[in-house]
mmCIF file of C-alpha atoms in Angstrom:
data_model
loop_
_atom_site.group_PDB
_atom_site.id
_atom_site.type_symbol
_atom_site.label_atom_id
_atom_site.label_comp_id
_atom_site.label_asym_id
_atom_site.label_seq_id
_atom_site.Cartn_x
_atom_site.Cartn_y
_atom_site.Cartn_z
ATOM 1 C CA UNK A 1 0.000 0.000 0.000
ATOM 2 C CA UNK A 2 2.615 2.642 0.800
ATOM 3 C CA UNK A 3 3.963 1.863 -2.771
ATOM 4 C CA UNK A 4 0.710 2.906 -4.371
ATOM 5 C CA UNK A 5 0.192 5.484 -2.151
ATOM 6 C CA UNK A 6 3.788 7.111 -3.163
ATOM 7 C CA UNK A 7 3.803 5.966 -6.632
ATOM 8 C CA UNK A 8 0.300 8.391 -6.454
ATOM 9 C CA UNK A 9 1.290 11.028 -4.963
ATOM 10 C CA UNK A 10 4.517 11.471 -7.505
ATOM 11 C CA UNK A 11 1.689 11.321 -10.282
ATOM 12 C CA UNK A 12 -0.216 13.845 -8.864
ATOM 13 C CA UNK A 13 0.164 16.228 -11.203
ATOM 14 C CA UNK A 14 -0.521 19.827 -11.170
ATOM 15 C CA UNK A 15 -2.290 21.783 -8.617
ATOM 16 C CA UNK A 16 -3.768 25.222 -9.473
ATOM 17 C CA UNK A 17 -5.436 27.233 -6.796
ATOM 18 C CA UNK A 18 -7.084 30.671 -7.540
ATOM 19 C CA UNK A 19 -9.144 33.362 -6.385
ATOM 20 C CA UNK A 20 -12.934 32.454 -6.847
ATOM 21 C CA UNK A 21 -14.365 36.336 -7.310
ATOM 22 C CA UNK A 22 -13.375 36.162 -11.036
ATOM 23 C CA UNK A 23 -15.760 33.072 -11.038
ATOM 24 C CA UNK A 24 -18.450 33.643 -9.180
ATOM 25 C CA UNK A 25 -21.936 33.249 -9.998
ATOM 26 C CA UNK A 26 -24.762 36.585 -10.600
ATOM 27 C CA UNK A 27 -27.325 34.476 -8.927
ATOM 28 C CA UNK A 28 -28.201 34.371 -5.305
ATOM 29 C CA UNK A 29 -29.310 30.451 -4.431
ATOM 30 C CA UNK A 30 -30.584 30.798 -1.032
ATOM 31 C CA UNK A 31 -29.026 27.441 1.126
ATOM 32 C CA UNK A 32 -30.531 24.619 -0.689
ATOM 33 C CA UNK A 33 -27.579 22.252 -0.633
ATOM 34 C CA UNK A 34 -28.629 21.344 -4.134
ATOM 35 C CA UNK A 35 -29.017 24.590 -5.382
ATOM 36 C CA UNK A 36 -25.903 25.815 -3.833
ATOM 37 C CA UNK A 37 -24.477 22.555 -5.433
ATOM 38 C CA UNK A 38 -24.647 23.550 -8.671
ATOM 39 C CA UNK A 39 -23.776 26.612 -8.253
ATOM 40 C CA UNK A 40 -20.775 25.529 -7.319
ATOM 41 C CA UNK A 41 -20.158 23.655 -10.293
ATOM 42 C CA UNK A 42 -21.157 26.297 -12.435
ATOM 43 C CA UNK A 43 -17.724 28.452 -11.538
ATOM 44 C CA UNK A 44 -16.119 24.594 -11.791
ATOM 45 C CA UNK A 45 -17.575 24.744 -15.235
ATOM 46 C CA UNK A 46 -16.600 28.773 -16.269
ATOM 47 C CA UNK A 47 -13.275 28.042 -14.768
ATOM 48 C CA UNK A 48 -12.811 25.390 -16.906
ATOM 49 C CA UNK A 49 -13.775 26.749 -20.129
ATOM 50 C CA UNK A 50 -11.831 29.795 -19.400
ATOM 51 C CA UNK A 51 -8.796 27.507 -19.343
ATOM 52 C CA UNK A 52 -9.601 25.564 -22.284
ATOM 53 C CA UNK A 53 -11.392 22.506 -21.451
ATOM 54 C CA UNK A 54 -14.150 21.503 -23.836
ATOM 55 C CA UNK A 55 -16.991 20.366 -21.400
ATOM 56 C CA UNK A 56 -18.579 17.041 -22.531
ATOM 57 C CA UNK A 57 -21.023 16.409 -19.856
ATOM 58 C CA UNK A 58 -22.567 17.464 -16.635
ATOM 59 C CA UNK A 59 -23.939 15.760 -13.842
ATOM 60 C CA UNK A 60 -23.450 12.666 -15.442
ATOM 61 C CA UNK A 61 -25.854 9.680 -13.905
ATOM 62 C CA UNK A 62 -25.598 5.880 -13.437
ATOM 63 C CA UNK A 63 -27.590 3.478 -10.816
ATOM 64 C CA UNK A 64 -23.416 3.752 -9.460
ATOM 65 C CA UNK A 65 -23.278 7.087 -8.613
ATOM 66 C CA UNK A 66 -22.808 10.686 -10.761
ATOM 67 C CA UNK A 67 -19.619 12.034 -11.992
ATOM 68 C CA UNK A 68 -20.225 16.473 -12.074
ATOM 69 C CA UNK A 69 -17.690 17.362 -14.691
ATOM 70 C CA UNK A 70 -16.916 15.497 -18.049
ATOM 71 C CA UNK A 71 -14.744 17.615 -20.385
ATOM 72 C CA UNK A 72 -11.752 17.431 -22.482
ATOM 73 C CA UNK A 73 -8.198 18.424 -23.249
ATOM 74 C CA UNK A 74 -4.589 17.980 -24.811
ATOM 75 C CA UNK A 75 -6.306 14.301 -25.695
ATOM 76 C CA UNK A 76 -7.348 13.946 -22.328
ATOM 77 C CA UNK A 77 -10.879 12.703 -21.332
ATOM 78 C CA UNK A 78 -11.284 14.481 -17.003
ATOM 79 C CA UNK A 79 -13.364 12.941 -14.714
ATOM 80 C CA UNK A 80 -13.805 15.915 -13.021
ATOM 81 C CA UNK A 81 -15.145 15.511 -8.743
ATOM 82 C CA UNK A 82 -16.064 19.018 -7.636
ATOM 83 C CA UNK A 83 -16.330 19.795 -3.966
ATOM 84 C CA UNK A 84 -17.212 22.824 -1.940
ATOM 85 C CA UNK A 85 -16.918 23.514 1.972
ATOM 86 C CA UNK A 86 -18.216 26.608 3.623
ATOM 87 C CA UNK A 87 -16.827 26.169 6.864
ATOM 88 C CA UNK A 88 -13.187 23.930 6.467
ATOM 89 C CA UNK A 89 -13.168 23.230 10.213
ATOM 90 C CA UNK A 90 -15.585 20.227 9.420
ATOM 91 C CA UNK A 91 -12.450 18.980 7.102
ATOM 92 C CA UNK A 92 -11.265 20.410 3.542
ATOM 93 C CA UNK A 93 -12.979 19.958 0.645
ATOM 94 C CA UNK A 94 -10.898 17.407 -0.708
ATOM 95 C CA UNK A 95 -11.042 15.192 2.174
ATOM 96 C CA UNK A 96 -14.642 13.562 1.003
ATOM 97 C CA UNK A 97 -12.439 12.203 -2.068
ATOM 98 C CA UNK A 98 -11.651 9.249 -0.098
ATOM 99 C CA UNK A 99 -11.166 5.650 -1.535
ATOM 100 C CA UNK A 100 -14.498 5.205 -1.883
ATOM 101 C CA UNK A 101 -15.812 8.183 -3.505
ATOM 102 C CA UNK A 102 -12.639 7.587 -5.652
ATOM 103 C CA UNK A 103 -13.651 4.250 -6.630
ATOM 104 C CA UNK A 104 -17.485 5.303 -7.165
ATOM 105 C CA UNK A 105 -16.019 7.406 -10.006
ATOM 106 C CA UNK A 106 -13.676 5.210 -11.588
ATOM 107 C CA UNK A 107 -16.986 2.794 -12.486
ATOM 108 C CA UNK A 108 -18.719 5.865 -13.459
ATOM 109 C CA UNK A 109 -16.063 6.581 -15.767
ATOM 110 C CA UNK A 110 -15.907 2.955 -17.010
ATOM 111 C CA UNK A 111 -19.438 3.206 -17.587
ATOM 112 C CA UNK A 112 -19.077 6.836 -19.303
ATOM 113 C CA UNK A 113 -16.132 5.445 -22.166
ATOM 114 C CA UNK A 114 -18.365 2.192 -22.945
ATOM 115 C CA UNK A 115 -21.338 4.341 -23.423
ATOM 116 C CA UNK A 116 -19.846 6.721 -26.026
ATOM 117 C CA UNK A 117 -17.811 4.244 -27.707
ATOM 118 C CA UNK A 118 -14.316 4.761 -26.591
ATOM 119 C CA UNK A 119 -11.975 2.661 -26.580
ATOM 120 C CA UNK A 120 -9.577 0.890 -23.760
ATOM 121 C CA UNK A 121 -6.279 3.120 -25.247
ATOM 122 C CA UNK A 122 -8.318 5.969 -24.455
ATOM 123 C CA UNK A 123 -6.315 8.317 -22.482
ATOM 124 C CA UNK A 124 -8.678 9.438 -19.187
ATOM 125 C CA UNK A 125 -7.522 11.600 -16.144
ATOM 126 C CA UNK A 126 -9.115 12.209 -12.907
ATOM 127 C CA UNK A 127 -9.184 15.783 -11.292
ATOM 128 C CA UNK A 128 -10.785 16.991 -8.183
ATOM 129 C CA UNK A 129 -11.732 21.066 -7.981
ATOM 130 C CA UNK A 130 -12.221 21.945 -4.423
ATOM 131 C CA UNK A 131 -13.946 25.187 -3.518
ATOM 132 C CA UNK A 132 -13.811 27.108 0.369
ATOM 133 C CA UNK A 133 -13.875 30.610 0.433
ATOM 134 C CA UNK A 134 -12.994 32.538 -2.144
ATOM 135 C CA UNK A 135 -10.185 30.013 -3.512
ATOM 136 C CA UNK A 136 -10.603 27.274 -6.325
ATOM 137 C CA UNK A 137 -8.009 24.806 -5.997
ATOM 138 C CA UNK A 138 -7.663 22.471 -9.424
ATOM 139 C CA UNK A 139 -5.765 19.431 -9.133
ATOM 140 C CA UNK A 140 -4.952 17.461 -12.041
ATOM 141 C CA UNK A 141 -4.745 13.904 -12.307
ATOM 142 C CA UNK A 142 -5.318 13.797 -8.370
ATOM 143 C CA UNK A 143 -5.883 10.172 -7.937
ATOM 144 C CA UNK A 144 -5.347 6.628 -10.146
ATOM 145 C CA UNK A 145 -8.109 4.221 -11.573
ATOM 146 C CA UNK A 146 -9.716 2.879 -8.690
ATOM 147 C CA UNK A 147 -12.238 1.046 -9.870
ATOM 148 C CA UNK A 148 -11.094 -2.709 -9.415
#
């Protein structure tokens, strides 16, 4: 395990955080978890496009679970897990990526590529965009295939 765990970490990739302002939404949700939600993903979504990802789906659904962000770049089909915490005392954003939510994706994403045809040389990353406060942290390729 601690090989995997290092091997993962070296992988990890690049990690972009920002200031949210630029991103921000017009709209004024209320506190409907959902609502605020997708909101949420909705700066995921303009940050993305501002940086050049082509977004393929959102909110994607299986009996398995959802992925929030499909898109794609430089070749790449992202799995993109977006996560938001108003109050990081209750643990970062991030932290709800666990091996299990990581997993839950990974079959999602299996599920995704038969769906639309592609095939097993298809090249597929998985990113997580955490939200709390005003900062959007993107990290790229944040965790492995986990889906065994």
């Amino acid at each position: 395990l601690g090989d995997v765990y290092k091997r993962q970490m070296q992988d990890c990739g690049k990690k972009t955080i920002i200031n949210r302002e630029n991103y921000k939404s017009s709209s004024d949700r209320g506190y409907n978890s959902r609502l605020i939600g997708a909101d949420h993903e909705l700066v995921a979504v303009r940050y993305l496009k501002e940086n050049g990802y082509n977004i393929l789906k959102r909110n994607y659904q299986v009996r398995c679970g959802e992925i929030d962000i499909i898109a794609k770049r430089d070749g790449y089909i992202v799995f993109i897990e977006v996560k938001y915490r108003s109050n990081i005392h209750t643990g970062t954003p991030g932290d709800s990526v666990d091996h299990r939510k990581q997993r839950q994706i990974s079959k999602v994403a299996m599920y995704y590529l038969n769906q639309y045809g592609y095939g097993i040389d298809t090249a597929v990353r998985f990113d997580v965009i955490t939200m709390a406060g005003d900062n959007i942290v993107h990290i790229e390729n944040a965790f492995d295939y986990a889906g065994w």
